[in-house]
Coordinates of C-alpha atoms and ligand atoms in Angstrom, one line a residue:
M1 CA -29.7 34.1 -25.8
K2 CA -29.3 30.4 -25.9
L3 CA -26.9 28.1 -24.2
S4 CA -24.3 26.9 -26.7
N5 CA -24.6 23.3 -27.7
V6 CA -21.4 22.3 -25.8
L7 CA -22.8 23.6 -22.6
V8 CA -26.1 21.7 -23.0
A9 CA -24.2 18.6 -23.8
A10 CA -21.9 19.0 -20.8
L11 CA -24.8 19.7 -18.4
A12 CA -26.6 16.6 -19.7
S13 CA -23.5 14.4 -19.2
T14 CA -23.2 15.6 -15.6
A15 CA -26.6 14.6 -14.5
S16 CA -26.5 11.2 -12.7
A17 CA -29.9 9.9 -13.6
G18 CA -31.1 9.6 -10.0
K19 CA -28.1 7.6 -8.8
R20 CA -26.5 10.3 -6.8
P21 CA -27.6 13.3 -4.7
E22 CA -28.2 16.2 -7.1
E23 CA -29.0 19.2 -4.9
V24 CA -25.6 20.9 -5.5
N25 CA -25.9 20.2 -9.2
N26 CA -29.4 21.6 -9.3
L27 CA -28.1 24.8 -7.6
A28 CA -25.2 25.0 -10.1
A29 CA -27.7 24.7 -13.0
E30 CA -29.9 27.3 -11.4
G31 CA -26.8 29.6 -11.0
L32 CA -25.9 29.1 -14.6
H33 CA -29.4 30.1 -15.6
R34 CA -29.3 33.2 -13.5
L35 CA -25.9 34.1 -15.0
Q36 CA -27.5 34.0 -18.4
L37 CA -30.3 36.2 -17.3
Y38 CA -27.8 38.6 -15.7
I39 CA -25.9 38.7 -19.0
S40 CA -29.0 39.3 -21.1
K41 CA -29.8 42.3 -18.9
N42 CA -26.3 43.7 -18.4
G43 CA -24.2 42.4 -21.3
Y44 CA -21.0 40.4 -21.1
P45 CA -18.3 41.7 -18.9
S46 CA -15.7 40.9 -21.6
P47 CA -17.8 40.7 -24.8
K48 CA -14.8 40.6 -27.1
T49 CA -13.0 37.7 -25.4
C50 CA -15.5 35.6 -23.5
T51 CA -19.1 34.7 -24.3
L52 CA -21.2 31.6 -23.5
E53 CA -20.5 30.6 -27.1
N54 CA -16.7 30.2 -26.6
V55 CA -16.6 29.6 -22.9
A56 CA -14.7 26.6 -21.5
V57 CA -16.7 24.1 -19.6
R58 CA -15.2 22.4 -16.6
R59 CA -16.7 19.0 -15.9
E60 CA -16.9 16.4 -13.2
W61 CA -14.2 13.7 -13.3
S62 CA -16.6 10.8 -13.7
T63 CA -18.2 12.4 -16.8
L64 CA -14.9 12.6 -18.7
S65 CA -14.2 9.8 -21.2
K66 CA -11.4 7.4 -20.6
T67 CA -9.3 9.2 -23.1
E68 CA -10.0 12.6 -21.5
K69 CA -9.0 11.3 -18.1
L70 CA -5.8 9.8 -19.5
N71 CA -5.0 13.1 -21.3
Y72 CA -5.4 15.0 -18.0
I73 CA -3.3 12.5 -16.0
G74 CA -0.6 12.5 -18.7
A75 CA -0.5 16.3 -18.7
V76 CA -0.2 16.5 -14.8
K77 CA 2.7 14.0 -15.0
C78 CA 4.3 16.0 -17.8
L79 CA 4.3 19.2 -15.6
A80 CA 6.1 17.1 -12.9
K81 CA 8.8 16.3 -15.5
L82 CA 9.5 19.7 -16.9
P83 CA 12.3 21.5 -15.1
A84 CA 11.6 24.0 -12.3
K85 CA 12.0 27.7 -12.9
T86 CA 12.3 28.5 -9.2
P87 CA 16.1 28.9 -8.4
A88 CA 17.5 26.2 -6.1
A89 CA 18.8 29.0 -3.9
I90 CA 15.1 29.7 -3.1
A91 CA 13.7 26.2 -3.0
A92 CA 16.2 23.4 -3.4
G93 CA 13.2 21.0 -3.3
A94 CA 11.6 22.6 -6.4
K95 CA 12.4 20.0 -9.0
S96 CA 9.7 20.6 -11.6
R97 CA 7.2 23.1 -13.0
Y98 CA 4.6 21.3 -10.8
D99 CA 6.8 22.2 -7.8
D100 CA 7.0 25.8 -8.9
L101 CA 3.2 25.9 -8.1
V102 CA 3.8 24.2 -4.8
V103 CA 6.5 26.8 -3.9
T104 CA 4.2 29.8 -4.3
H105 CA 1.5 28.1 -2.2
I106 CA 4.0 27.4 0.6
Q107 CA 5.4 30.9 0.4
Q108 CA 2.0 32.6 0.7
A109 CA 0.2 30.1 2.9
F110 CA -0.5 32.5 5.7
S111 CA -1.8 35.2 3.4
I112 CA -4.2 33.1 1.3
H113 CA -6.0 31.0 3.8
G114 CA -8.6 32.3 6.2
T115 CA -8.3 35.6 4.3
A116 CA -10.3 37.9 2.1
N117 CA -8.5 36.6 -1.0
F118 CA -8.9 32.8 -0.2
L119 CA -11.5 32.1 -2.8
T120 CA -10.2 34.3 -5.5
W121 CA -6.5 33.4 -5.0
H122 CA -7.3 29.7 -5.3
R123 CA -9.5 30.4 -8.3
Y124 CA -6.5 32.1 -10.0
Y125 CA -4.1 29.4 -8.9
T126 CA -6.3 26.6 -10.2
W127 CA -6.7 28.4 -13.5
A128 CA -3.0 28.9 -13.8
F129 CA -2.5 25.2 -13.3
E130 CA -5.0 24.5 -16.1
Q131 CA -3.2 27.0 -18.4
M132 CA 0.2 25.3 -17.7
L133 CA -1.3 21.9 -18.5
R134 CA -2.5 23.3 -21.8
K135 CA 0.4 25.6 -22.8
E136 CA 3.3 23.5 -21.5
C137 CA 2.0 20.0 -21.8
G138 CA -0.3 20.0 -24.8
Y139 CA -3.5 19.3 -22.8
K140 CA -6.6 20.1 -24.9
G141 CA -9.2 19.8 -22.2
Y142 CA -10.1 21.9 -19.2
Q143 CA -9.7 21.5 -15.4
P144 CA -12.0 18.8 -14.1
Y145 CA -13.5 18.9 -10.7
Y146 CA -14.4 16.2 -8.2
N147 CA -17.9 16.5 -6.8
W148 CA -17.3 15.4 -3.2
G149 CA -21.0 15.0 -2.3
W150 CA -21.6 12.2 -4.9
W151 CA -19.2 9.9 -3.1
A152 CA -19.2 11.3 0.4
D153 CA -20.2 7.9 1.9
N154 CA -17.5 6.1 0.0
P155 CA -14.9 8.2 -1.9
K156 CA -13.0 5.0 -3.0
S157 CA -16.0 4.0 -5.0
S158 CA -15.6 7.1 -7.2
P159 CA -13.8 7.0 -10.6
F160 CA -11.6 9.7 -9.1
F161 CA -10.3 7.7 -6.1
D162 CA -10.8 4.1 -7.1
G163 CA -7.1 3.5 -7.8
S164 CA -7.6 2.5 -11.4
A165 CA -5.5 3.6 -14.3
T166 CA -8.1 6.3 -15.1
S167 CA -8.3 7.6 -11.5
M168 CA -6.1 10.2 -9.6
S169 CA -4.9 7.1 -7.7
G170 CA -6.6 5.8 -4.6
D171 CA -5.9 5.4 -0.9
G172 CA -2.5 4.8 0.7
A173 CA -1.5 1.3 2.0
Y174 CA -3.3 0.6 5.3
V175 CA -1.2 1.3 8.3
A176 CA -2.7 -0.4 11.4
G177 CA -2.4 0.7 15.0
R178 CA -2.8 4.5 14.6
K179 CA -4.5 6.8 17.1
S180 CA -6.7 9.8 16.3
V181 CA -4.9 13.2 16.0
C182 CA -5.9 16.7 17.0
F183 CA -7.2 18.9 14.3
P184 CA -6.3 21.7 13.4
S185 CA -3.3 21.2 15.8
S186 CA -2.4 19.8 19.2
D187 CA -2.7 23.3 20.6
M188 CA -6.2 23.7 19.2
C189 CA -7.5 20.2 19.7
F190 CA -11.0 21.0 18.4
I191 CA -11.6 17.9 16.3
Q192 CA -10.4 14.3 16.9
L193 CA -9.4 13.2 13.4
Q194 CA -9.7 9.4 13.3
P195 CA -7.3 7.3 11.2
G196 CA -8.7 6.7 7.8
S197 CA -8.4 3.5 5.7
G198 CA -4.9 4.2 4.4
G199 CA -2.0 6.0 6.0
G200 CA 0.9 4.8 3.9
C201 CA 2.1 5.3 0.3
V202 CA -0.4 5.3 -2.6
T203 CA 0.0 1.8 -4.2
S204 CA -1.9 1.9 -7.4
G205 CA -3.0 4.1 -10.2
P206 CA -1.2 6.7 -12.2
F207 CA 0.4 8.5 -9.2
K208 CA 1.9 5.5 -7.3
D209 CA 5.4 6.7 -8.2
W210 CA 4.6 10.4 -7.7
K211 CA 7.2 12.2 -5.5
V212 CA 6.4 14.8 -2.9
N213 CA 9.5 16.9 -2.8
M214 CA 9.0 19.6 -0.2
G215 CA 7.5 19.9 3.3
P216 CA 6.3 18.6 5.6
L217 CA 5.1 21.9 6.9
A218 CA 1.7 21.6 8.7
T219 CA 1.1 17.9 8.3
V220 CA -1.3 16.3 10.8
V221 CA 0.2 12.9 10.2
Q222 CA 1.6 11.0 13.2
P223 CA 4.4 10.3 13.4
P224 CA 5.3 13.1 11.0
P225 CA 7.5 12.3 7.9
K226 CA 11.2 13.1 8.1
A227 CA 11.8 16.8 8.7
N228 CA 12.7 19.1 5.8
P229 CA 16.3 20.1 5.6
Q230 CA 15.4 23.8 5.1
A231 CA 13.7 25.7 7.9
D232 CA 11.2 27.2 5.4
G233 CA 10.2 23.6 4.3
M234 CA 11.3 24.2 0.7
G235 CA 14.4 22.0 0.8
Y236 CA 14.6 18.7 -1.0
N237 CA 12.8 16.0 0.9
P238 CA 11.7 13.4 -1.6
R239 CA 9.1 10.8 -0.4
C240 CA 6.1 8.9 -1.6
L241 CA 2.6 10.3 -2.0
S242 CA 0.7 9.1 1.1
R243 CA -3.0 9.2 1.5
D244 CA -5.5 8.3 4.2
I245 CA -9.0 8.3 2.8
S246 CA -11.3 9.5 5.6
L247 CA -15.0 8.8 5.8
Q248 CA -15.3 11.1 8.8
S249 CA -13.9 14.0 6.7
A250 CA -15.9 13.1 3.6
N251 CA -19.0 13.3 5.7
E252 CA -18.4 17.1 5.9
T253 CA -18.6 17.3 2.2
R254 CA -22.0 15.7 1.8
D255 CA -24.3 17.0 -0.9
D256 CA -26.9 18.2 1.6
L257 CA -24.3 20.1 3.7
V258 CA -22.8 21.8 0.6
A259 CA -26.3 22.7 -0.7
A260 CA -27.1 24.2 2.7
L261 CA -23.9 26.2 2.6
I262 CA -24.9 27.6 -0.8
K263 CA -28.5 28.3 0.2
N264 CA -28.3 29.5 3.7
Q265 CA -25.2 31.7 3.8
K266 CA -26.4 35.0 2.4
D267 CA -23.3 37.2 2.8
I268 CA -19.7 36.5 1.8
E269 CA -18.5 36.7 5.4
S270 CA -20.7 33.8 6.6
F271 CA -20.3 31.9 3.4
Q272 CA -16.5 32.0 3.7
T273 CA -16.6 31.2 7.4
V274 CA -18.8 28.1 7.0
F275 CA -17.1 26.9 3.9
G276 CA -13.6 27.3 5.5
G277 CA -14.7 25.4 8.6
E278 CA -15.6 26.4 12.1
F279 CA -13.1 24.2 13.9
A280 CA -14.0 25.4 17.4
K281 CA -17.5 24.3 16.8
G282 CA -16.2 20.9 15.7
K283 CA -17.0 21.6 12.0
M284 CA -14.3 21.1 9.3
G285 CA -16.4 22.6 6.6
A286 CA -16.4 21.4 3.0
H287 CA -13.1 22.9 2.0
V288 CA -11.1 21.3 4.8
G289 CA -13.3 18.2 4.8
G290 CA -12.3 17.7 1.2
H291 CA -8.6 18.0 2.0
N292 CA -8.8 15.6 4.9
T293 CA -10.8 13.2 2.8
I294 CA -7.6 12.8 0.8
G295 CA -5.5 12.9 4.0
G296 CA -1.9 11.8 4.2
D297 CA 1.3 13.8 4.6
A298 CA 0.5 16.3 1.8
G299 CA -3.3 16.2 1.4
S300 CA -4.0 17.3 4.9
D301 CA -1.1 19.8 5.2
F302 CA -2.6 23.2 4.4
I303 CA 0.7 24.6 3.5
N304 CA 2.1 21.8 1.3
S305 CA -1.3 20.4 0.1
P306 CA -0.8 21.1 -3.7
A307 CA 1.9 18.5 -3.6
D308 CA -0.9 15.9 -4.0
P309 CA -2.3 16.2 -7.5
A310 CA -5.8 15.6 -6.2
F311 CA -5.6 19.1 -4.9
F312 CA -6.6 20.8 -8.2
P313 CA -9.8 18.8 -8.9
H314 CA -10.7 19.4 -5.2
H315 CA -10.1 23.1 -5.5
A316 CA -12.0 23.3 -8.7
M317 CA -15.0 22.0 -6.7
V318 CA -14.3 24.7 -4.1
D319 CA -14.4 27.2 -6.9
R320 CA -17.5 25.7 -8.4
V321 CA -19.4 26.1 -5.1
Y322 CA -18.2 29.7 -4.9
W323 CA -19.2 30.3 -8.6
T324 CA -22.6 28.8 -7.9
W325 CA -23.1 30.9 -4.8
Q326 CA -22.1 34.1 -6.7
N327 CA -24.4 33.3 -9.7
L328 CA -27.4 32.9 -7.5
D329 CA -27.4 36.6 -6.7
L330 CA -24.8 38.3 -9.0
A331 CA -25.9 41.8 -8.4
K332 CA -25.0 41.5 -4.7
R333 CA -22.3 38.8 -4.9
K334 CA -20.2 39.6 -7.9
N335 CA -18.0 42.0 -6.0
A336 CA -18.6 40.8 -2.4
I337 CA -15.6 40.7 -0.2
A338 CA -14.9 40.2 3.5
G339 CA -12.1 39.2 5.8
G340 CA -8.5 40.3 6.5
I341 CA -5.3 40.1 4.6
S342 CA -3.6 37.7 7.1
G343 CA -4.7 34.3 8.2
I344 CA -2.9 34.8 11.5
G345 CA -4.4 36.3 14.7
D346 CA -7.2 38.9 14.0
G347 CA -6.6 38.8 10.3
G348 CA -4.9 42.3 10.1
P349 CA -6.3 45.1 7.9
R350 CA -9.4 44.3 5.8
G351 CA -8.9 43.0 2.3
T352 CA -10.1 45.1 -0.6
L353 CA -11.0 44.4 -4.3
D354 CA -7.7 46.2 -5.2
D355 CA -5.5 43.8 -3.3
I356 CA -3.0 41.9 -5.5
L357 CA -3.3 38.2 -6.2
T358 CA 0.2 37.0 -7.1
L359 CA 1.5 33.6 -8.1
G360 CA 5.1 34.7 -7.3
D361 CA 8.0 35.2 -9.6
Y362 CA 8.4 31.8 -11.1
V363 CA 5.0 30.3 -12.0
G364 CA 4.8 32.7 -14.9
F365 CA 1.5 34.6 -14.6
K366 CA 1.1 38.3 -14.0
N367 CA -0.3 39.9 -10.9
I368 CA -4.0 40.6 -11.0
T369 CA -6.3 42.1 -8.3
I370 CA -9.1 40.4 -6.4
R371 CA -11.5 42.5 -8.6
D372 CA -10.1 40.8 -11.7
A373 CA -10.9 37.4 -10.3
Q374 CA -14.5 38.0 -9.2
S375 CA -16.0 36.6 -12.4
T376 CA -15.1 33.4 -14.2
I377 CA -16.0 35.0 -17.6
A378 CA -13.9 38.2 -17.1
G379 CA -10.4 39.2 -16.3
P380 CA -8.1 36.4 -17.3
F381 CA -10.8 33.8 -17.1
C382 CA -13.3 32.3 -19.5
Y383 CA -15.0 29.2 -18.1
V384 CA -18.1 27.9 -16.4
Y385 CA -18.9 24.7 -14.7
A386 CA -21.3 22.0 -15.9
Ligands
NAG401 C1 -21.9 11.9 9.4 O1 -22.5 13.0 10.1 C2 -23.7 12.7 10.7 C3 -24.3 14.0 11.3 O2 -24.4 15.0 10.4 C4 -23.6 11.6 11.7 O3 -24.8 11.2 12.3 C5 -22.9 10.4 11.1 O4 -22.6 9.4 12.0 C6 -21.6 10.8 10.4 N1 -21.0 9.7 9.7 C7 -19.7 9.4 9.7 C8 -19.2 8.3 8.8 O5 -18.9 10.0 10.4
NAG402 C1 3.4 41.1 -7.7 O1 2.9 41.3 -6.4 C2 3.8 41.0 -5.4 C3 3.0 41.1 -4.1 O2 2.4 42.3 -4.0 C4 5.0 41.9 -5.5 O3 5.9 41.6 -4.5 C5 5.7 41.8 -6.8 O4 6.7 42.7 -7.0 C6 4.6 42.0 -7.9 N1 5.2 41.7 -9.2 C7 5.1 42.5 -10.3 C8 5.8 42.0 -11.5 O5 4.5 43.6 -10.2
CU403 CU1 -4.5 26.6 -0.3

């Protein structure tokens, strides 16, 4: 079996010709190679609907053409203009289809983070977003990802965060005189999160007029933005998109650290733990490091974080790292699961492959199980990463 031409082209376009660290990319390519070997031995999991000849290829932001970037940006803005399906009685702050997605993340925040379903739920969620862009907003491309490690020493130099018309907008306006804040919270002051280079509203690029409508819920920003009128945080509280690009946080997403995560963590439990952050050991991990790189009122609020549109390319990278890790030893890792069903306390009962992944009643996708979301070329999915 041969790689389809589109895949070869996408992989070639993703290589950075020695300009950037490539260890994570090399692992992704090795993973794709092993995925092919696995398929040639065992067959496709969904041969009628998804093969490497028709598979979608998700690419890194910087490798998209100018037109491709503008098409993605336009589709994201389109979703934020389409009317919400969530009833106002449930979330008065849900003003758009984009907000429907934010609502389900808010409602489920404590059962999708630090849990057995964390990686698969966010895989399903990011895919649903991609499908909404395509079906509801005429987007023809696929979900791009942001390769943190390429710009970990200076995210604002990336085409993703440079604030240009073809970026996802850049930093917030600089707010001087801020102190460090406790992370993850003042009760658990494990990490001193230093102020980044912004702190205020995003001032340039396509999302400078973007509105964050709900929350704040778990923001680490000090002083916090004005409180939400609803106790559940889903009342209408329109405000600017703020960001606070943080080198301290981006440092936790370095290529060598992410490569070490993929190579050294051999079982799903330790992979999830290191990926998700070991705060008590002073480590944010790459997932949280990526969120806090964006920072700001939404970006660093684990409950309301999808309100910042940089969320989805960030989570596509989270999914790519998971995908790579799975591909490197599919026999063992395709159906690997660990962790509880609740992100609170001891995590409650253990999660199982039969647990339901739901996007709630209004996003518009059916319930699936964790088992259905274990492979990106089976279940509802048909994509790989370049
Ligand atoms: C990044 O982390 C390394 C340790 O891994 C440390 O030596 C360095 O000072 C950190 N850089 C920043 C910008 O925080
Ligand atoms: C989807 O799953 C959720 C959570 O288990 C459940 O409350 C809901 O009723 C399910 N929806 C459907 C249509 O089965
Ligand atoms: Cu999340």
